[in-house]
PDB file of C-alpha atoms and ligand atoms in Angstrom:
ATOM      1  CA  UNK S 292      10.144  18.081  30.232  1.00 65.00           C
ATOM      2  CA  UNK S 293       7.103  15.875  30.172  1.00 93.00           C
ATOM      3  CA  UNK S 294       4.031  15.619  28.134  1.00 98.00           C
ATOM      4  CA  UNK S 295       0.812  17.289  29.263  1.00 98.00           C
ATOM      5  CA  UNK S 296      -2.581  16.371  28.517  1.00 98.00           C
ATOM      6  CA  UNK S 297      -3.983  18.932  26.224  1.00 98.00           C
ATOM      7  CA  UNK S 298      -6.688  21.198  27.004  1.00 98.00           C
ATOM      8  CA  UNK S 299      -9.869  20.444  24.665  1.00 98.00           C
ATOM      9  CA  UNK S 300     -10.721  23.744  22.314  1.00 97.00           C
ATOM     10  CA  UNK S 301     -14.372  22.952  23.381  1.00 98.00           C
ATOM     11  CA  UNK S 302     -16.518  22.029  26.197  1.00 98.00           C
ATOM     12  CA  UNK S 303     -17.114  18.249  27.184  1.00 98.00           C
ATOM     13  CA  UNK S 304     -20.799  18.664  26.072  1.00 98.00           C
ATOM     14  CA  UNK S 305     -20.016  20.223  22.889  1.00 98.00           C
ATOM     15  CA  UNK S 306     -20.179  17.545  20.662  1.00 98.00           C
ATOM     16  CA  UNK S 307     -23.871  16.331  21.667  1.00 98.00           C
ATOM     17  CA  UNK S 308     -25.934  14.622  20.642  1.00 98.00           C
ATOM     18  CA  UNK S 309     -23.392  12.759  18.389  1.00 98.00           C
ATOM     19  CA  UNK S 310     -20.522  12.111  21.377  1.00 98.00           C
ATOM     20  CA  UNK S 311     -22.200  12.614  24.957  1.00 98.00           C
ATOM     21  CA  UNK S 312     -20.452  14.890  27.772  1.00 98.00           C
ATOM     22  CA  UNK S 313     -19.840  11.805  30.202  1.00 98.00           C
ATOM     23  CA  UNK S 314     -17.943   9.752  27.458  1.00 98.00           C
ATOM     24  CA  UNK S 315     -15.984  13.013  26.793  1.00 98.00           C
ATOM     25  CA  UNK S 316     -15.175  13.673  30.266  1.00 98.00           C
ATOM     26  CA  UNK S 317     -13.861  10.295  31.379  1.00 98.00           C
ATOM     27  CA  UNK S 318     -12.429   9.792  28.064  1.00 98.00           C
ATOM     28  CA  UNK S 319     -10.317  13.015  28.078  1.00 98.00           C
ATOM     29  CA  UNK S 320      -9.819  13.485  31.751  1.00 98.00           C
ATOM     30  CA  UNK S 321      -9.381   9.625  33.113  1.00 98.00           C
ATOM     31  CA  UNK S 322      -8.316   7.699  29.905  1.00 98.00           C
ATOM     32  CA  UNK S 323      -5.981  10.066  27.987  1.00 98.00           C
ATOM     33  CA  UNK S 324      -4.708  11.358  31.396  1.00 98.00           C
ATOM     34  CA  UNK S 325      -3.680   8.098  32.406  1.00 98.00           C
ATOM     35  CA  UNK S 326      -1.837   7.455  28.979  1.00 98.00           C
ATOM     36  CA  UNK S 327       0.167  10.682  29.423  1.00 98.00           C
ATOM     37  CA  UNK S 328       0.968   9.916  33.054  1.00 98.00           C
ATOM     38  CA  UNK S 329       2.086   6.434  32.237  1.00 98.00           C
ATOM     39  CA  UNK S 330       4.071   7.662  29.255  1.00 98.00           C
ATOM     40  CA  UNK S 331       5.857  10.144  31.073  1.00 98.00           C
ATOM     41  CA  UNK S 332       6.720   7.539  33.802  1.00 97.00           C
ATOM     42  CA  UNK S 333       7.716   5.139  31.071  1.00 97.00           C
ATOM     43  CA  UNK S 334      10.358   7.690  29.501  1.00 97.00           C
ATOM     44  CA  UNK S 335      11.440   9.405  32.677  1.00 96.00           C
ATOM     45  CA  UNK S 336      15.165   9.035  32.963  1.00 95.00           C
ATOM     46  CA  UNK S 337      15.569   7.345  29.607  1.00 95.00           C
ATOM     47  CA  UNK S 338      17.275   8.990  26.344  1.00 95.00           C
ATOM     48  CA  UNK S 339      13.416   9.435  24.967  1.00 96.00           C
ATOM     49  CA  UNK S 340      12.897  11.972  27.575  1.00 96.00           C
ATOM     50  CA  UNK S 341      12.691  15.468  25.562  1.00 94.00           C
ATOM     51  CA  UNK S 342      12.285  13.665  22.051  1.00 96.00           C
ATOM     52  CA  UNK S 343       8.957  14.611  20.111  1.00 97.00           C
ATOM     53  CA  UNK S 344       6.284  12.052  20.363  1.00 98.00           C
ATOM     54  CA  UNK S 345       6.388  11.342  17.049  1.00 97.00           C
ATOM     55  CA  UNK S 346      10.317  10.708  17.239  1.00 97.00           C
ATOM     56  CA  UNK S 347       9.911   8.386  20.240  1.00 97.00           C
ATOM     57  CA  UNK S 348       6.801   6.055  17.817  1.00 97.00           C
ATOM     58  CA  UNK S 349       9.136   6.152  15.092  1.00 96.00           C
ATOM     59  CA  UNK S 350      11.628   4.088  17.067  1.00 96.00           C
ATOM     60  CA  UNK S 351      11.690   0.816  18.794  1.00 95.00           C
ATOM     61  CA  UNK S 352       9.103   0.636  21.216  1.00 96.00           C
ATOM     62  CA  UNK S 353       8.969  -1.224  24.919  1.00 96.00           C
ATOM     63  CA  UNK S 354       5.316  -2.301  25.234  1.00 97.00           C
ATOM     64  CA  UNK S 355       5.023   0.667  28.039  1.00 97.00           C
ATOM     65  CA  UNK S 356       5.878   3.364  25.570  1.00 97.00           C
ATOM     66  CA  UNK S 357       3.884   1.549  22.686  1.00 97.00           C
ATOM     67  CA  UNK S 358       0.841   1.374  24.573  1.00 98.00           C
ATOM     68  CA  UNK S 359       0.794   4.716  26.437  1.00 98.00           C
ATOM     69  CA  UNK S 360       2.858   6.774  23.643  1.00 98.00           C
ATOM     70  CA  UNK S 361       0.563   5.846  21.154  1.00 98.00           C
ATOM     71  CA  UNK S 362      -2.673   6.444  23.451  1.00 98.00           C
ATOM     72  CA  UNK S 363      -1.041   9.893  24.353  1.00 98.00           C
ATOM     73  CA  UNK S 364      -0.663  10.835  20.572  1.00 98.00           C
ATOM     74  CA  UNK S 365      -3.636   9.226  19.172  1.00 98.00           C
ATOM     75  CA  UNK S 366      -6.001  11.159  21.590  1.00 98.00           C
ATOM     76  CA  UNK S 367      -4.334  14.515  21.036  1.00 98.00           C
ATOM     77  CA  UNK S 368      -4.866  13.992  17.427  1.00 98.00           C
ATOM     78  CA  UNK S 369      -8.498  12.436  17.872  1.00 98.00           C
ATOM     79  CA  UNK S 370      -9.638  15.473  20.164  1.00 98.00           C
ATOM     80  CA  UNK S 371      -8.303  18.202  17.475  1.00 98.00           C
ATOM     81  CA  UNK S 372      -9.945  16.358  14.384  1.00 98.00           C
ATOM     82  CA  UNK S 373     -13.477  17.056  16.008  1.00 98.00           C
ATOM     83  CA  UNK S 374     -15.231  20.039  16.569  1.00 98.00           C
ATOM     84  CA  UNK S 375     -18.763  21.393  17.409  1.00 98.00           C
ATOM     85  CA  UNK S 376     -18.865  22.971  14.010  1.00 97.00           C
ATOM     86  CA  UNK S 377     -17.446  19.760  11.934  1.00 97.00           C
ATOM     87  CA  UNK S 378     -19.225  17.837   9.701  1.00 98.00           C
ATOM     88  CA  UNK S 379     -19.830  18.365   5.949  1.00 98.00           C
ATOM     89  CA  UNK S 380     -16.964  17.678   3.488  1.00 98.00           C
ATOM     90  CA  UNK S 381     -13.680  18.841   2.926  1.00 98.00           C
ATOM     91  CA  UNK S 382     -12.830  21.145   0.126  1.00 96.00           C
ATOM     92  CA  UNK S 383      -9.803  22.094  -1.811  1.00 97.00           C
ATOM     93  CA  UNK S 384      -6.545  19.785  -1.865  1.00 97.00           C
ATOM     94  CA  UNK S 385      -8.006  17.503   0.461  1.00 98.00           C
ATOM     95  CA  UNK S 386     -11.155  17.282  -1.148  1.00 98.00           C
ATOM     96  CA  UNK S 387      -9.027  16.639  -4.481  1.00 98.00           C
ATOM     97  CA  UNK S 388      -6.986  14.074  -2.945  1.00 98.00           C
ATOM     98  CA  UNK S 389      -9.669  12.099  -1.558  1.00 98.00           C
ATOM     99  CA  UNK S 390     -11.512  11.995  -5.094  1.00 98.00           C
ATOM    100  CA  UNK S 391      -8.220  10.656  -6.293  1.00 98.00           C
ATOM    101  CA  UNK S 392      -7.772   8.020  -3.951  1.00 98.00           C
ATOM    102  CA  UNK S 393     -11.408   6.745  -3.662  1.00 98.00           C
ATOM    103  CA  UNK S 394     -13.084   8.092  -6.353  1.00 98.00           C
ATOM    104  CA  UNK S 395     -15.799  10.163  -4.176  1.00 98.00           C
ATOM    105  CA  UNK S 396     -16.369  11.553  -0.846  1.00 98.00           C
ATOM    106  CA  UNK S 397     -18.925   8.670  -0.367  1.00 98.00           C
ATOM    107  CA  UNK S 398     -16.745   5.826  -1.122  1.00 98.00           C
ATOM    108  CA  UNK S 399     -14.050   7.407   1.094  1.00 98.00           C
ATOM    109  CA  UNK S 400     -16.624   7.507   3.836  1.00 98.00           C
ATOM    110  CA  UNK S 401     -17.227   3.767   3.141  1.00 98.00           C
ATOM    111  CA  UNK S 402     -13.805   3.017   3.163  1.00 98.00           C
ATOM    112  CA  UNK S 403     -12.832   4.566   6.347  1.00 98.00           C
ATOM    113  CA  UNK S 404     -16.299   3.622   8.133  1.00 98.00           C
ATOM    114  CA  UNK S 405     -15.493  -0.259   7.199  1.00 98.00           C
ATOM    115  CA  UNK S 406     -11.846  -0.003   8.652  1.00 98.00           C
ATOM    116  CA  UNK S 407     -13.538   1.565  11.922  1.00 98.00           C
ATOM    117  CA  UNK S 408     -16.225  -1.221  12.080  1.00 98.00           C
ATOM    118  CA  UNK S 409     -14.202  -4.178  11.298  1.00 97.00           C
ATOM    119  CA  UNK S 410     -11.176  -3.443  13.556  1.00 97.00           C
ATOM    120  CA  UNK S 411     -11.668  -6.487  15.703  1.00 96.00           C
ATOM    121  CA  UNK S 412     -11.728  -5.623  19.554  1.00 96.00           C
ATOM    122  CA  UNK S 413     -10.079  -1.971  20.503  1.00 98.00           C
ATOM    123  CA  UNK S 414      -8.011  -0.061  18.117  1.00 98.00           C
ATOM    124  CA  UNK S 415      -8.236   3.061  15.694  1.00 98.00           C
ATOM    125  CA  UNK S 416      -8.947   3.864  11.986  1.00 98.00           C
ATOM    126  CA  UNK S 417      -7.134   6.175  10.047  1.00 98.00           C
ATOM    127  CA  UNK S 418      -6.792   8.404   6.930  1.00 98.00           C
ATOM    128  CA  UNK S 419      -3.070   8.918   6.156  1.00 98.00           C
ATOM    129  CA  UNK S 420      -1.463  10.785   3.758  1.00 98.00           C
ATOM    130  CA  UNK S 421       2.085   9.702   2.141  1.00 96.00           C
ATOM    131  CA  UNK S 422       3.375  12.055  -0.615  1.00 93.00           C
ATOM    132  CA  UNK S 423       0.576  13.571  -1.304  1.00 93.00           C
ATOM    133  CA  UNK S 424      -1.716  10.359  -1.561  1.00 96.00           C
ATOM    134  CA  UNK S 425      -4.334   9.085   0.668  1.00 98.00           C
ATOM    135  CA  UNK S 426      -5.046   5.894   2.052  1.00 97.00           C
ATOM    136  CA  UNK S 427      -7.426   4.244   4.911  1.00 98.00           C
ATOM    137  CA  UNK S 428      -6.251   1.615   7.255  1.00 97.00           C
ATOM    138  CA  UNK S 429      -6.631   0.579  11.061  1.00 97.00           C
ATOM    139  CA  UNK S 430      -4.715  -0.379  14.057  1.00 97.00           C
ATOM    140  CA  UNK S 431      -5.242  -2.597  17.038  1.00 97.00           C
ATOM    141  CA  UNK S 432      -4.960  -1.350  20.505  1.00 98.00           C
ATOM    142  CA  UNK S 433      -3.015   2.318  20.735  1.00 98.00           C
ATOM    143  CA  UNK S 434      -0.810   1.555  17.654  1.00 97.00           C
ATOM    144  CA  UNK S 435      -0.696   4.098  14.875  1.00 97.00           C
ATOM    145  CA  UNK S 436       0.509   4.538  11.587  1.00 97.00           C
ATOM    146  CA  UNK S 437       3.781   6.235  12.761  1.00 97.00           C
ATOM    147  CA  UNK S 438       4.911   3.344  14.519  1.00 97.00           C
ATOM    148  CA  UNK S 439       7.169   0.631  12.711  1.00 93.00           C
ATOM    149  CA  UNK S 440       4.298  -1.889  13.221  1.00 87.00           C
ATOM    150  CA  UNK S 441       1.788   0.611  11.879  1.00 83.00           C
ATOM    151  CA  UNK S 442       0.067   0.661   8.656  1.00 85.00           C
ATOM    152  CA  UNK S 443       2.455   3.417   7.313  1.00 83.00           C
ATOM    153  CA  UNK S 444       2.028   7.265   6.172  1.00 94.00           C
ATOM    154  CA  UNK S 445       1.054  10.109   8.460  1.00 97.00           C
ATOM    155  CA  UNK S 446      -2.302  10.057  10.233  1.00 98.00           C
ATOM    156  CA  UNK S 447      -4.411  12.996   9.317  1.00 98.00           C
ATOM    157  CA  UNK S 448      -7.920  11.736  10.503  1.00 98.00           C
ATOM    158  CA  UNK S 449      -8.324   9.093  13.166  1.00 98.00           C
ATOM    159  CA  UNK S 450     -11.200   7.213  15.040  1.00 98.00           C
ATOM    160  CA  UNK S 451     -11.153   5.899  18.408  1.00 98.00           C
ATOM    161  CA  UNK S 452     -13.160   2.564  18.262  1.00 98.00           C
ATOM    162  CA  UNK S 453     -12.372   1.342  21.861  1.00 98.00           C
ATOM    163  CA  UNK S 454     -15.526   0.804  23.719  1.00 98.00           C
ATOM    164  CA  UNK S 455     -14.822   3.515  26.228  1.00 98.00           C
ATOM    165  CA  UNK S 456     -15.178   5.775  23.063  1.00 98.00           C
ATOM    166  CA  UNK S 457     -18.845   5.101  22.598  1.00 98.00           C
ATOM    167  CA  UNK S 458     -20.152   2.336  24.863  1.00 98.00           C
ATOM    168  CA  UNK S 459     -21.842   4.639  27.237  1.00 97.00           C
ATOM    169  CA  UNK S 460     -23.871   6.313  24.518  1.00 97.00           C
ATOM    170  CA  UNK S 461     -24.273   3.794  21.704  1.00 98.00           C
ATOM    171  CA  UNK S 462     -23.789   0.247  23.586  1.00 97.00           C
ATOM    172  CA  UNK S 463     -22.671  -2.260  21.115  1.00 96.00           C
ATOM    173  CA  UNK S 464     -23.664  -0.028  18.219  1.00 97.00           C
ATOM    174  CA  UNK S 465     -20.167   0.793  16.886  1.00 98.00           C
ATOM    175  CA  UNK S 466     -21.273   1.577  13.240  1.00 98.00           C
ATOM    176  CA  UNK S 467     -24.065   4.087  14.793  1.00 98.00           C
ATOM    177  CA  UNK S 468     -21.038   6.114  16.672  1.00 98.00           C
ATOM    178  CA  UNK S 469     -18.907   6.025  13.230  1.00 98.00           C
ATOM    179  CA  UNK S 470     -21.953   7.383  11.459  1.00 98.00           C
ATOM    180  CA  UNK S 471     -22.483  10.031  14.048  1.00 98.00           C
ATOM    181  CA  UNK S 472     -18.094  10.961  14.183  1.00 98.00           C
ATOM    182  CA  UNK S 473     -18.796  12.408  10.594  1.00 98.00           C
ATOM    183  CA  UNK S 474     -21.279  14.927  11.806  1.00 98.00           C
ATOM    184  CA  UNK S 475     -18.083  16.296  14.154  1.00 98.00           C
ATOM    185  CA  UNK S 476     -15.151  15.871  11.986  1.00 98.00           C
ATOM    186  CA  UNK S 477     -13.298  18.997  11.876  1.00 98.00           C
ATOM    187  CA  UNK S 478     -12.310  19.053   7.886  1.00 98.00           C
ATOM    188  CA  UNK S 479     -10.192  22.534   8.340  1.00 98.00           C
ATOM    189  CA  UNK S 480      -7.647  20.600  11.087  1.00 98.00           C
ATOM    190  CA  UNK S 481      -7.642  17.485   8.650  1.00 98.00           C
ATOM    191  CA  UNK S 482      -6.757  19.712   5.699  1.00 98.00           C
ATOM    192  CA  UNK S 483      -3.927  21.473   7.944  1.00 98.00           C
ATOM    193  CA  UNK S 484      -2.640  18.060   8.787  1.00 98.00           C
ATOM    194  CA  UNK S 485      -2.575  17.017   5.021  1.00 98.00           C
ATOM    195  CA  UNK S 486      -0.677  20.132   3.861  1.00 97.00           C
ATOM    196  CA  UNK S 487       1.743  19.363   6.826  1.00 96.00           C
ATOM    197  CA  UNK S 488       2.157  15.648   6.194  1.00 93.00           C
TER     198      UNK S 488
HETATM  199 MN1   MN D 658      -9.566   6.382  23.586  1.00 52.06          MN
END
C-alpha cells in the first residue's frame, strides 16, 4: 500500500478568480504529486509503510518523511477545505467555538490572516482544535500541528503560504491571496473536521 495523490472534487479553474487554474494545476499535479511520490519512496521497505499518515507524522521523522509526509498531508487537507461554493462564515458548533476562542468571526479571521501573513518564508497557517477549543498557529516548511515539532492540536483549516500557492496570480501580494482564500473556504468540511477532532 502506498499513498495516492487525491483527485480534486472540483476542476482546476473552479476556484477562479480567487485561485487561478494554472496555479491549481501545477500545485496539485506537480507539487503535491511530487510530495506523494517522495513520501512513498522514503517509507518503502520501512516499518512506516502501511501506517496512516497521521500516525507517521506523530512519530520520529527523518528529513525526507518530515518534508514529504507533511507535504502530502497538508495538501490533502488544503484541497478539501476549499470549494467553489465556499466562503461566508461557519455555523453551528464551529461558529460557537470560534466566537468562544476569538470573540467573533472577524477576530478569528484577523488572527488567522496575521499568522499566514507573518509566517516568514514558506509554511502554513492553521486553525486547530483540541478538546473542543480552537487556536491559530503557523508552521514553517511542510511541518504541521500533528508533528512533535508542531503547534499542537488537530488542524481543521490550513492555508498554504508557500509562494508556489499564489505567486503566478498574486506575485508578492500574499495578504491579497489570504483575503481571497476566505472566499473559497469550505466551512462544511471544516465543521466536519472539527466534529472529528
Ligand atoms: Mn503547496
